[in-house]
Every structure is written in C-alpha cells, then in structure tokens.
Tab-separated table of C-alpha atoms in Angstrom:
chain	number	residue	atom	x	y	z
A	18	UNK	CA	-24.641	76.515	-3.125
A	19	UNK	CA	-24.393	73.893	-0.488
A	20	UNK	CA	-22.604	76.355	1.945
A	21	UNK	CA	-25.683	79.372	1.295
A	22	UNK	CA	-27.943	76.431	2.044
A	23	UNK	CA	-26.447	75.194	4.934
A	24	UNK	CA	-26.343	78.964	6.050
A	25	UNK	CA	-29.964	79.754	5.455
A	26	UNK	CA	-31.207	76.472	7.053
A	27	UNK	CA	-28.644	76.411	10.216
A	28	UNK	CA	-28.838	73.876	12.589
A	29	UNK	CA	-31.589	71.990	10.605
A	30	UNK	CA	-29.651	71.360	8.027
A	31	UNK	CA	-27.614	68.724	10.152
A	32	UNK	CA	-30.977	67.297	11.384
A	33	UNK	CA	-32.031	67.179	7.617
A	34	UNK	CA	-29.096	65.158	6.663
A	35	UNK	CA	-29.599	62.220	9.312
A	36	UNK	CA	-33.464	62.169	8.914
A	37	UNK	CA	-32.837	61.425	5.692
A	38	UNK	CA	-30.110	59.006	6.524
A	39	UNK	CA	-32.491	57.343	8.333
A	40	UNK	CA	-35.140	56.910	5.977
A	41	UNK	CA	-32.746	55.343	3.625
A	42	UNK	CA	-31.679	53.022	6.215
A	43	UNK	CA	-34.994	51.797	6.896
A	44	UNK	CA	-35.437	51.405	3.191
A	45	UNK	CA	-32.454	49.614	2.874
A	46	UNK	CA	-33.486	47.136	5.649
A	47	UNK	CA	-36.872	46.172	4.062
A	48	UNK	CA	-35.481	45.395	0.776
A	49	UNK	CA	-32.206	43.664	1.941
A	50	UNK	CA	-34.413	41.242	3.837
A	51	UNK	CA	-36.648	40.967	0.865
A	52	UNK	CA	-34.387	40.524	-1.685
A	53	UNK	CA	-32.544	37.466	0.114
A	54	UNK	CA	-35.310	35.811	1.525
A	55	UNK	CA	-36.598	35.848	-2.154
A	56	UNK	CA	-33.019	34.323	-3.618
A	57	UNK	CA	-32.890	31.384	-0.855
A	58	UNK	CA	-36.709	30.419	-1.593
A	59	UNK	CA	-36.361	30.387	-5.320
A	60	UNK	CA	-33.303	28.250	-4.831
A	61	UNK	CA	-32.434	24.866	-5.495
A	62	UNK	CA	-32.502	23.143	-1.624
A	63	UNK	CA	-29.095	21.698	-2.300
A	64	UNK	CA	-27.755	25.206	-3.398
A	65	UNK	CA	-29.407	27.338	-1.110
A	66	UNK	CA	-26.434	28.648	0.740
A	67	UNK	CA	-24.698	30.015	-2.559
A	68	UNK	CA	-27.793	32.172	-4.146
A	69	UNK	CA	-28.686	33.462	-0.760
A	70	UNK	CA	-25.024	34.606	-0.509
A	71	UNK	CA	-25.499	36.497	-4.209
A	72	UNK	CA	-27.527	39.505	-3.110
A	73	UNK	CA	-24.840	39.721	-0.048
A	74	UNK	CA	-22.402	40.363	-2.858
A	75	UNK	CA	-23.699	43.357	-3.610
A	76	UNK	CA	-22.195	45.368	-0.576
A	77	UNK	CA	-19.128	45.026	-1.288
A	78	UNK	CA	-19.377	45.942	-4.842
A	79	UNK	CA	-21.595	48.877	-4.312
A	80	UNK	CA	-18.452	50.047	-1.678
A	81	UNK	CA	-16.063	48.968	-4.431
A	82	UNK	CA	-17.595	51.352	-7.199
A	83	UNK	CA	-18.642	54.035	-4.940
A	84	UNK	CA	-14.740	54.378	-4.305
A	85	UNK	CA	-13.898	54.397	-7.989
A	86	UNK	CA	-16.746	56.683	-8.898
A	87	UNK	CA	-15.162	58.963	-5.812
A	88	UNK	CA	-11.992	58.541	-7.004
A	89	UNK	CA	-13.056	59.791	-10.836
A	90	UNK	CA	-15.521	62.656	-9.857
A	91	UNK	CA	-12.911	64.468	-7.517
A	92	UNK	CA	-11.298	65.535	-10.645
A	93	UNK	CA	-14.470	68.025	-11.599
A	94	UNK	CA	-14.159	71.491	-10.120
A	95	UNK	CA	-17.656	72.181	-9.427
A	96	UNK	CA	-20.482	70.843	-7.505
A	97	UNK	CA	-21.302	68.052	-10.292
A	98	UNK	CA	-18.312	66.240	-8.435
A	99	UNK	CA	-20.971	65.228	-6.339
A	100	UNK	CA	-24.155	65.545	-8.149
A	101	UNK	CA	-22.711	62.901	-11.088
A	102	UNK	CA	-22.411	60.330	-8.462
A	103	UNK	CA	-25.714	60.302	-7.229
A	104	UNK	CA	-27.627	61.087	-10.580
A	105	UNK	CA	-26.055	57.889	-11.555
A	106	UNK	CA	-27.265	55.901	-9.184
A	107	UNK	CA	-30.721	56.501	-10.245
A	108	UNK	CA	-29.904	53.662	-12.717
A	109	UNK	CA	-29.986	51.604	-10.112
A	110	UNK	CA	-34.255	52.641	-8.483
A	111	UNK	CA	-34.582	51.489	-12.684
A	112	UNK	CA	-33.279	47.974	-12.353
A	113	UNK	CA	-34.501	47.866	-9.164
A	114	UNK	CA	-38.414	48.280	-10.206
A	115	UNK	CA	-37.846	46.319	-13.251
A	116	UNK	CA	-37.033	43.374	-11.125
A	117	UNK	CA	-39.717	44.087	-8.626
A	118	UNK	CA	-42.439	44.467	-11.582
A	119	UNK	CA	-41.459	41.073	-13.136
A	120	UNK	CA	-40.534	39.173	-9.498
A	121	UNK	CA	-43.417	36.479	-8.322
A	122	UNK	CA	-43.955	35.015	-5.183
A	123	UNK	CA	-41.457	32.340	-4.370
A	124	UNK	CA	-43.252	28.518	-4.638
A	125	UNK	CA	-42.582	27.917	-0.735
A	126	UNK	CA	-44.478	31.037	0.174
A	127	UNK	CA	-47.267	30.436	-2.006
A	128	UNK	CA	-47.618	26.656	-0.694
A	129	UNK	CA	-47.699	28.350	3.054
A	130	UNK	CA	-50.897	30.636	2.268
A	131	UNK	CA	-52.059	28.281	0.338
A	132	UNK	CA	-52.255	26.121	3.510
A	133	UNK	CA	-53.400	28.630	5.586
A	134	UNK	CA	-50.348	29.189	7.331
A	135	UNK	CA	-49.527	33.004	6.768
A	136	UNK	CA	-50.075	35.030	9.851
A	137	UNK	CA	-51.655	38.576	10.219
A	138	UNK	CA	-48.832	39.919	12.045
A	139	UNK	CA	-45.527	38.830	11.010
A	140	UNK	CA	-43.843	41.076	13.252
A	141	UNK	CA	-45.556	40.912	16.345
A	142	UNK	CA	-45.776	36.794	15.987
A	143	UNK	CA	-42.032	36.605	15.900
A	144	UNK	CA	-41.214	38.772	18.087
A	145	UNK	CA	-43.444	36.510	20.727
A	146	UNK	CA	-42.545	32.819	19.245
A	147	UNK	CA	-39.033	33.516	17.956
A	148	UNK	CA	-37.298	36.470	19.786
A	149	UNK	CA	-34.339	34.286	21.184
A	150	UNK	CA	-33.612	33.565	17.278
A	151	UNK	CA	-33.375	37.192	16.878
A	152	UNK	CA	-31.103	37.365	19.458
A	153	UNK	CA	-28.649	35.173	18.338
A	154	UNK	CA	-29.023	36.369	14.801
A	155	UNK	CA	-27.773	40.229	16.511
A	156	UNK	CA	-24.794	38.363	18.065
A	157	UNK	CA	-23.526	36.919	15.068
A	158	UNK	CA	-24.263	39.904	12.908
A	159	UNK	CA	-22.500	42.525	15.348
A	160	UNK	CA	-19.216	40.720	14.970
A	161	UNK	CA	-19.564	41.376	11.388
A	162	UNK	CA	-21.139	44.873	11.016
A	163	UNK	CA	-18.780	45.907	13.885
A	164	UNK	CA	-15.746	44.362	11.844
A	165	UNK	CA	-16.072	46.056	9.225
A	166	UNK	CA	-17.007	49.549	10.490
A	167	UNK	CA	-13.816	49.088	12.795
A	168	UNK	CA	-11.758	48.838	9.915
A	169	UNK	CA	-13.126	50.817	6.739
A	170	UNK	CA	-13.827	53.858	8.824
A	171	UNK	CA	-11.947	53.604	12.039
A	172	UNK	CA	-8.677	52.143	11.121
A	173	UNK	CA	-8.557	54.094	7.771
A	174	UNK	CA	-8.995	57.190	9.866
A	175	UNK	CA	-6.132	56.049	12.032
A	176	UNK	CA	-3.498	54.775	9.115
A	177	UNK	CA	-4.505	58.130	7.868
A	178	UNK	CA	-3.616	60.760	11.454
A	179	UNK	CA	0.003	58.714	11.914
A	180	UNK	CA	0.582	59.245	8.147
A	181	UNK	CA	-1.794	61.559	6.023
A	182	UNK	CA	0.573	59.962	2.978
A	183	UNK	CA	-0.758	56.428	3.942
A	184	UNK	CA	-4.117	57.160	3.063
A	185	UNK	CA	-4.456	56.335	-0.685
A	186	UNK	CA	-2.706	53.019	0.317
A	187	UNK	CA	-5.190	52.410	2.731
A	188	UNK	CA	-8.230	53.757	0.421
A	189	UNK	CA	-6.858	51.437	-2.025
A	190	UNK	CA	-6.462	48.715	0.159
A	191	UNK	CA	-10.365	48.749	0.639
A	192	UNK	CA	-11.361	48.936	-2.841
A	193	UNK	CA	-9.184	45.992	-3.725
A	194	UNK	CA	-10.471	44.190	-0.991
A	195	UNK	CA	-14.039	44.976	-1.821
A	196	UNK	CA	-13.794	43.624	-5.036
A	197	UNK	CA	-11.745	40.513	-3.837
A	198	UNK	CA	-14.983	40.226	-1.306
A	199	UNK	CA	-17.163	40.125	-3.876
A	200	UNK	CA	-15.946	36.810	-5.467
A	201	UNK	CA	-15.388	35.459	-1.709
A	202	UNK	CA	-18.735	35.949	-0.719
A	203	UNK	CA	-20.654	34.181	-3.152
A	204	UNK	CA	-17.751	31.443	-3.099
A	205	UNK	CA	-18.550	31.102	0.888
A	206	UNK	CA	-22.299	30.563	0.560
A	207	UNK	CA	-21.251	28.098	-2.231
A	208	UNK	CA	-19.139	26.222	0.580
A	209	UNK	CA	-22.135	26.376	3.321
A	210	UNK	CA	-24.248	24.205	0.666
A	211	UNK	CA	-21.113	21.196	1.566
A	212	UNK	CA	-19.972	22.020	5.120
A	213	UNK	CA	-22.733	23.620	6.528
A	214	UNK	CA	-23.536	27.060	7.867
A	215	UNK	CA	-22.156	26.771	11.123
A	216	UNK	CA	-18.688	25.704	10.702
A	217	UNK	CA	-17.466	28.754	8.329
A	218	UNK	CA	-18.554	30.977	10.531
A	219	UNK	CA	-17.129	30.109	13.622
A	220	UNK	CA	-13.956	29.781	11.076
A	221	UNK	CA	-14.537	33.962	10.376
A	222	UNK	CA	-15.353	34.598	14.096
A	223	UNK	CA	-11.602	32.593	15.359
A	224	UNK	CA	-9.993	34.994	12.388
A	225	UNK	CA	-11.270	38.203	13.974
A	226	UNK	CA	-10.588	37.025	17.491
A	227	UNK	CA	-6.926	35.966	16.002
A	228	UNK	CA	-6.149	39.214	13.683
A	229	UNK	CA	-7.310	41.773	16.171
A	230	UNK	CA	-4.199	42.727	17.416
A	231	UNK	CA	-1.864	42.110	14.601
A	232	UNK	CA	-3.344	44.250	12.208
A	233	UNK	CA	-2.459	47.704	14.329
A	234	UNK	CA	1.121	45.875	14.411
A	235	UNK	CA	1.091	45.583	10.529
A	236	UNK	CA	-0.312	49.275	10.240
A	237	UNK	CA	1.703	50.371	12.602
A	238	UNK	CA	4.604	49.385	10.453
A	239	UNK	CA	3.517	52.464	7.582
A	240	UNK	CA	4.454	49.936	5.333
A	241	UNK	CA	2.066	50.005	2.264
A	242	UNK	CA	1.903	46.562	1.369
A	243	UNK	CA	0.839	45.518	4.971
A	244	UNK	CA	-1.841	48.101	5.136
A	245	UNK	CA	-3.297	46.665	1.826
A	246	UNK	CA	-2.898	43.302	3.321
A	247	UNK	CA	-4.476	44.214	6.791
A	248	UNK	CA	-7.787	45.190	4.123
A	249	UNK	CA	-7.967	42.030	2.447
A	250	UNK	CA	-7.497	39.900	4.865
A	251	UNK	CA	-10.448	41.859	7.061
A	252	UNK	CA	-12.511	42.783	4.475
A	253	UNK	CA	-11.512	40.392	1.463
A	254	UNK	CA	-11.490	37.580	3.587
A	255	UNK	CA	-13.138	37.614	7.336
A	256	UNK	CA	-16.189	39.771	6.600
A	257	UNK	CA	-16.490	38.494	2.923
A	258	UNK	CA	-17.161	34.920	5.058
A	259	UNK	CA	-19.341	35.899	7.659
A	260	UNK	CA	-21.633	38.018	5.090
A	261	UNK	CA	-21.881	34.969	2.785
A	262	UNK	CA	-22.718	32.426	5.289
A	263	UNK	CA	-25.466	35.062	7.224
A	264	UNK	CA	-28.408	35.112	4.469
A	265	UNK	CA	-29.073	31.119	4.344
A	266	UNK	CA	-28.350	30.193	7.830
A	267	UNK	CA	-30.376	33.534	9.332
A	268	UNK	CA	-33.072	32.291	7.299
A	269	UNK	CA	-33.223	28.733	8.082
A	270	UNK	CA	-33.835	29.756	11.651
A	271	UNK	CA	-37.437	30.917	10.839
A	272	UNK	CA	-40.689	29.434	9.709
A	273	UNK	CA	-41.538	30.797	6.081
A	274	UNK	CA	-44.614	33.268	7.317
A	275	UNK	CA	-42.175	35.191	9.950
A	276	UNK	CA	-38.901	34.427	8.154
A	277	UNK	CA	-38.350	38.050	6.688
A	278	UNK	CA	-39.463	39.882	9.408
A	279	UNK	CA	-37.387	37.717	12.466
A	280	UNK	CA	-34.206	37.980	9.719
A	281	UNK	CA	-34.754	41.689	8.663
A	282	UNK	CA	-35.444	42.663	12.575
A	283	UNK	CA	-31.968	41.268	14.002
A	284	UNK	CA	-30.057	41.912	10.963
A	285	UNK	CA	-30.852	45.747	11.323
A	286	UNK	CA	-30.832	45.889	14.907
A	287	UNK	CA	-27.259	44.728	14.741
A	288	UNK	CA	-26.479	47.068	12.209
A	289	UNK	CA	-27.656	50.023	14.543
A	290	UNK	CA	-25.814	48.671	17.305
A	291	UNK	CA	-22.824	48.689	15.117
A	292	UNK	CA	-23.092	51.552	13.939
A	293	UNK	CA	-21.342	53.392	17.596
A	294	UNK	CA	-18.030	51.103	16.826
A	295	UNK	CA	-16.009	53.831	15.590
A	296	UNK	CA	-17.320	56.211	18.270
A	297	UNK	CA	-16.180	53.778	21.709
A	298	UNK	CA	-13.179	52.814	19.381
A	299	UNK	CA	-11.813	56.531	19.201
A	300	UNK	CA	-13.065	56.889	23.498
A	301	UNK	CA	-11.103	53.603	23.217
A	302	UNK	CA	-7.622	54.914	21.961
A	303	UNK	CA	-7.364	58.258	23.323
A	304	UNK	CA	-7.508	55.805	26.750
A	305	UNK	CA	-5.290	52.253	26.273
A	306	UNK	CA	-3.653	53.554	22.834
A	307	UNK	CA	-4.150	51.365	20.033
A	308	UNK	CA	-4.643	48.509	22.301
A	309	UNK	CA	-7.962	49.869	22.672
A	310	UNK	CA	-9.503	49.064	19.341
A	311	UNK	CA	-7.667	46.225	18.534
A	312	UNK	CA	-9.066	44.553	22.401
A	313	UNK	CA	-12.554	46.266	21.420
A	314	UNK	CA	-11.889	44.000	17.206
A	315	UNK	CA	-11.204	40.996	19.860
A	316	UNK	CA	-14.012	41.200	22.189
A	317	UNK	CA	-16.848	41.591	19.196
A	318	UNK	CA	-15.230	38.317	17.571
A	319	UNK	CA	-15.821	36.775	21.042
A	320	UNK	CA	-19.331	38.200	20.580
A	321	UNK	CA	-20.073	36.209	17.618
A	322	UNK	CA	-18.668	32.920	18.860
A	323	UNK	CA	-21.041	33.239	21.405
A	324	UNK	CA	-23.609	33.884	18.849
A	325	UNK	CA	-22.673	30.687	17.204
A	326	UNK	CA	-22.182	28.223	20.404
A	327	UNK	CA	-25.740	28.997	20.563
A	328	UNK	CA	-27.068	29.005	17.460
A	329	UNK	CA	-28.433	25.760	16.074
A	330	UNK	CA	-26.824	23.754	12.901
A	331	UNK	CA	-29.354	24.126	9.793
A	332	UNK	CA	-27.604	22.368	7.459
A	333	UNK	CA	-25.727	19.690	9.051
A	334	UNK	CA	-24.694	16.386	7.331
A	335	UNK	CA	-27.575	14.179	8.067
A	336	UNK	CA	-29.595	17.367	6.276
A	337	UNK	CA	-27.411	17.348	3.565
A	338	UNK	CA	-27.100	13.299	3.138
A	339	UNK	CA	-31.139	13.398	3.172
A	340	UNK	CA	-31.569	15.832	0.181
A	341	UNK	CA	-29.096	13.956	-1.277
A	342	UNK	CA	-30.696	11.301	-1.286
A	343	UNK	CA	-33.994	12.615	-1.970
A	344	UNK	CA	-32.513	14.616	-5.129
A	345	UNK	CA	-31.034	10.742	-6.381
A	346	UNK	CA	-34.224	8.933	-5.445
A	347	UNK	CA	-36.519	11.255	-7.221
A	348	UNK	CA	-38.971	10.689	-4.329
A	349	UNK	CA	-40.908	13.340	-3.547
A	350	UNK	CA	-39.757	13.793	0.517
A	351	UNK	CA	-39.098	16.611	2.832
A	352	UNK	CA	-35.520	17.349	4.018
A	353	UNK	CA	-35.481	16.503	7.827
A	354	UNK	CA	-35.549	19.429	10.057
A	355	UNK	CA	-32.383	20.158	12.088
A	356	UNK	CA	-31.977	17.945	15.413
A	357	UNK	CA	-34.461	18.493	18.294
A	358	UNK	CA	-37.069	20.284	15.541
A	359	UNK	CA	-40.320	18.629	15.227
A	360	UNK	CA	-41.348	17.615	11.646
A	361	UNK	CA	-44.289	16.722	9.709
A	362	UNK	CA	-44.957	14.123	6.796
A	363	UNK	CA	-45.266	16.088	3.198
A	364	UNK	CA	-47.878	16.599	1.082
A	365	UNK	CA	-48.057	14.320	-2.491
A	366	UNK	CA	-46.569	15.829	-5.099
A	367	UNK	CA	-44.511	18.561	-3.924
A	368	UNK	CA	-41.485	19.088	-5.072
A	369	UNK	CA	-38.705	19.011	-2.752
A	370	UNK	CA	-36.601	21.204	-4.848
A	371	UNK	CA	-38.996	24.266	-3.360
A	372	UNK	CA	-38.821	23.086	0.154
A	373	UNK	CA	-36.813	24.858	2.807
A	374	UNK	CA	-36.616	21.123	3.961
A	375	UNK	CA	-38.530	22.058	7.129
A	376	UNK	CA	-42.402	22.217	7.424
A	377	UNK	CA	-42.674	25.934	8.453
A	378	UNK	CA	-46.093	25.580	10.688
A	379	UNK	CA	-43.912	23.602	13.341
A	380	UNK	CA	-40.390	25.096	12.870
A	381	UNK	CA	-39.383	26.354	16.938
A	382	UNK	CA	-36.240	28.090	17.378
C-alpha cells in the first residue's frame, strides 16, 4: 500500500512527509513552551526548578516507549506493524485535551493582566526588549539538542556501519538510558531548587566538552558494555542534566507577559539549528575520521559554556536565602530579583508562594 502510494504520488510524496513533519514540529513547540511555563507558574517558588523539570521528563520517556513499542510491533507481518504504533498514540491527543479542558490560568499570569501588564504582541515585544535572552537561551540549548542528536542518531548509525551486530547493543543502550534519564531529569531540576540553575549546567556542559572524544574510543572498542555505557552516560546522564535545569532557568530570564514566547522562540530555534548535526557530523568523518564528530561533540559543549558565562544566575543563594526566609517569616514579600535587576515593592496580600520572585513589568535581561 505504502509503496503504490508512494508510486502514484512520486516526488510529492517526500515533500508530503516533511510538510507534515513540520507541522508537527511547530505543534510540538507551542505546547512544549506551554506546558512548562504552566508547571513553573503553578509551582511552589522554592520548588520551581523540580516541576518545571517534570514535563522535560517526558522526552525521554516518549523515546524510551517508542523503542519498546518498535521493538514489539516489528514482530507483525503486515502494515499494522506500523499503523498499531501510531493508532496508539491517539491516547495520548485524549489526555492531552482532558488536561487542557480542566487547566486554568496560572495565579502569576492572572495577577499580570490583572495589573495591566499583558502586552498585545508577545512576540514582537520580546523579540525588541529581550532578543539577547533569546540568544543565550539558543547557545545553551544547541549544546543539548546537538548532544543528543550526535549520539542517538549519528553515533548509533556509526556503532552500527563498523559492526551491523552492535546495533541492538547500541539500540538498547538508548532505551536504558532513556529511562535512566527520566528519573535524572526530574532529580536535576530538584537539585537547581538548592544549588541554583547555573552551576549544574555548566557541570553538563564540562561533561560534554570532557566525554567527546572518549566515547568513539569506548565504541570503538565493539565492546557491548562500553557502548551501553557511552548511552547512559550521554543520554542518562549529560543531556538528562542540561534538559532538567533548561525549563526553570529559561524561564526566569523573562517577564511573565513575554515569558512563553522569548522561551518557546530560542528553545525551537535551537532545535532547528540542531537538527543539521548528524548531516556536518557524517561531512565531518568521511574528512578527519572519527575525530571529526567527536571535535564537532567538543566544540558544541564549548558552545554552551559560552551560553552560560553569559547567562545571568536566577536562582542564586541570596534568592534562595530570601524565600527562605520569607517562606519561615510568613510575611507576605517578594523574592529579590537576581543582581543588577531592578525591583519593585509588592502588593498587600499576595502570596509569595505564586511569585516568580521578580516583578515582571521591570524584569530586563
């Protein structure tokens, strides 16, 4: 069926497939933006950091059961070995509405229009007042996006040309990893709420810069337990990190009115950008060897240290000793806004608890 279509349709059935690729990806980067702005601003201010980092979670579980539904399906001989896997996830546009339908406005958003401080143009106004925030938030997202594409697509498809035999090793490498990501994602956000933002990820940016070469030494080895271990420590561990610390610290960059839009723009921009890894990895090998993509792993982890050298600390410890304090006291105060931000005094009776501990009308990046 799919080969009669493909032969009736020709050349558009190619263009088809990435239109519609693209539409999903545009989908995808409206609700991911969405869905954590939503988690951090219904959070507790203390525990921001971890429920952000709960909807991030759900990447590398989606990749984990995607595998294992793969893995099950390829055992029908018919076209339902694909059709079941997609039917299924219809489940999913369910829980997705359900959650939509019953979903309110988060507290902090409806305090900003109820002040007046919602803009018409949420796009348009960050793009003008907070485009260097959007450009640090690509830097530190490419290391990540790029990290992973680098090694779920391009190094499986290397482990798999020097050995075709190495490939369920390295397929089951990633799904163990995924699911081991899973549990270190949410656990890193968790951490941000005591150590701050900053710090863990210029911890998963010096692990990229430090593993890029040794993990084509440990795959070049064929040896299976390496190749698992090259997955969970780059997946499991180093992009499990950056992914949990992203949501919170992204959106403490941004005022609440633009804070979805300046997130959602450089978190997708990097993601396109990221997308070409695999493509100037391969150009990369068939030049310096595997030298090539392992330099290329080094240089994007050099990327995202650059991205945080000059991105600001959101959650430092005089910002975590004042909501402390504030959560002790029972006073009704704002959190102070990170060093060299301007702040403004609160308004009785709100409760700090639904503060992003910033006044959003005066937050500059």
């Amino acid at each position: 069926m799919q080969g009669q279509l493909a032969d009736q349709l020709g050349i558009a059935a190619p263009v088809l497939l990435v239109l519609i690729r693209c539409v999903q990806g545009l989908a995808f980067g409206a609700e991911w933006g969405g869905a954590v702005m939503m988690a951090y601003e219904h959070a507790p201010r203390r525990r921001r950091g971890l429920y952000a980092a709960i909807p991030q979670a759900g990447n590398p579980l989606g990749i984990a059961l995607a595998n294992i539904v793969f893995l099950l399906s390829i055992s029908l001989d018919s076209d339902w070995a694909w059709r079941i896997p997609f039917l299924a996830s219809s489940v999913l546009i369910v829980v997705g509405l359900v959650v939509r339908v019953k979903l309110t406005e988060s507290p902090e958003f409806e305090q900003s229009k109820a002040s007046g401080e919602t803009v018409r143009n949420p796009l348009l106004t960050v793009l003008r007042d907070d485009w260097r925030n959007i450009l640090r938030i690509i830097a530190l997202r490419v290391v990540e996006s790029c990290a992973y594409y680098l090694t779920a697509t391009y190094l499986l498809s290397y482990i798999t040309d020097r050995d075709a035999d190495d490939r369920g090793f390295a397929l089951a490498g990633i799904v163990i990893a995924s699911l081991l990501a899973v549990g270190t994602t949410v656990l890193s956000g968790a951490l941000t709420d005591r150590i701050g933002r900053r710090t863990l990820y210029l911890a998963g940016c010096l692990l990229a810069v430090a593993f890029g070469f040794p993990m084509y030494l440990m795959a070049n080895t064929g040896s299976p337990v390496l190749i698992v271990l090259i997955f969970l420590i780059t997946i499991g561990l180093i992009h499990a990190a950056l992914t949990g610390t992203q949501a919170a610290w992204f959106a403490e960059l941004f005022k609440t009115s633009t804070r979805t839009s300046g997130v959602s723009l450089g978190y997708q921009i990097a993601a396109s950008v990221a997308g070409f890894a695999p493509f100037l990895a391969v150009l990369l090998a068939e030049s310096f060897g595997w030298t090539g993509p392992a330099g290329f792993y080094v240089v994007i982890g050099l990327i995202g240290l650059l991205g945080v050298a000059t991105t600001k600390e959101t959650w430092g410890p005089r910002e975590r000793a004042a909501a402390k304090t504030s959560a002790k006291g029972g006073q009704l105060s704002a959190v102070p806004r990170p060093r060299g931000a301007a702040t403004t005094k609160d308004k009785a009776g709100e409760n700090p608890g639904d503060k992003t501990g910033e006044t959003e009308s005066v937050r500059r990046s």
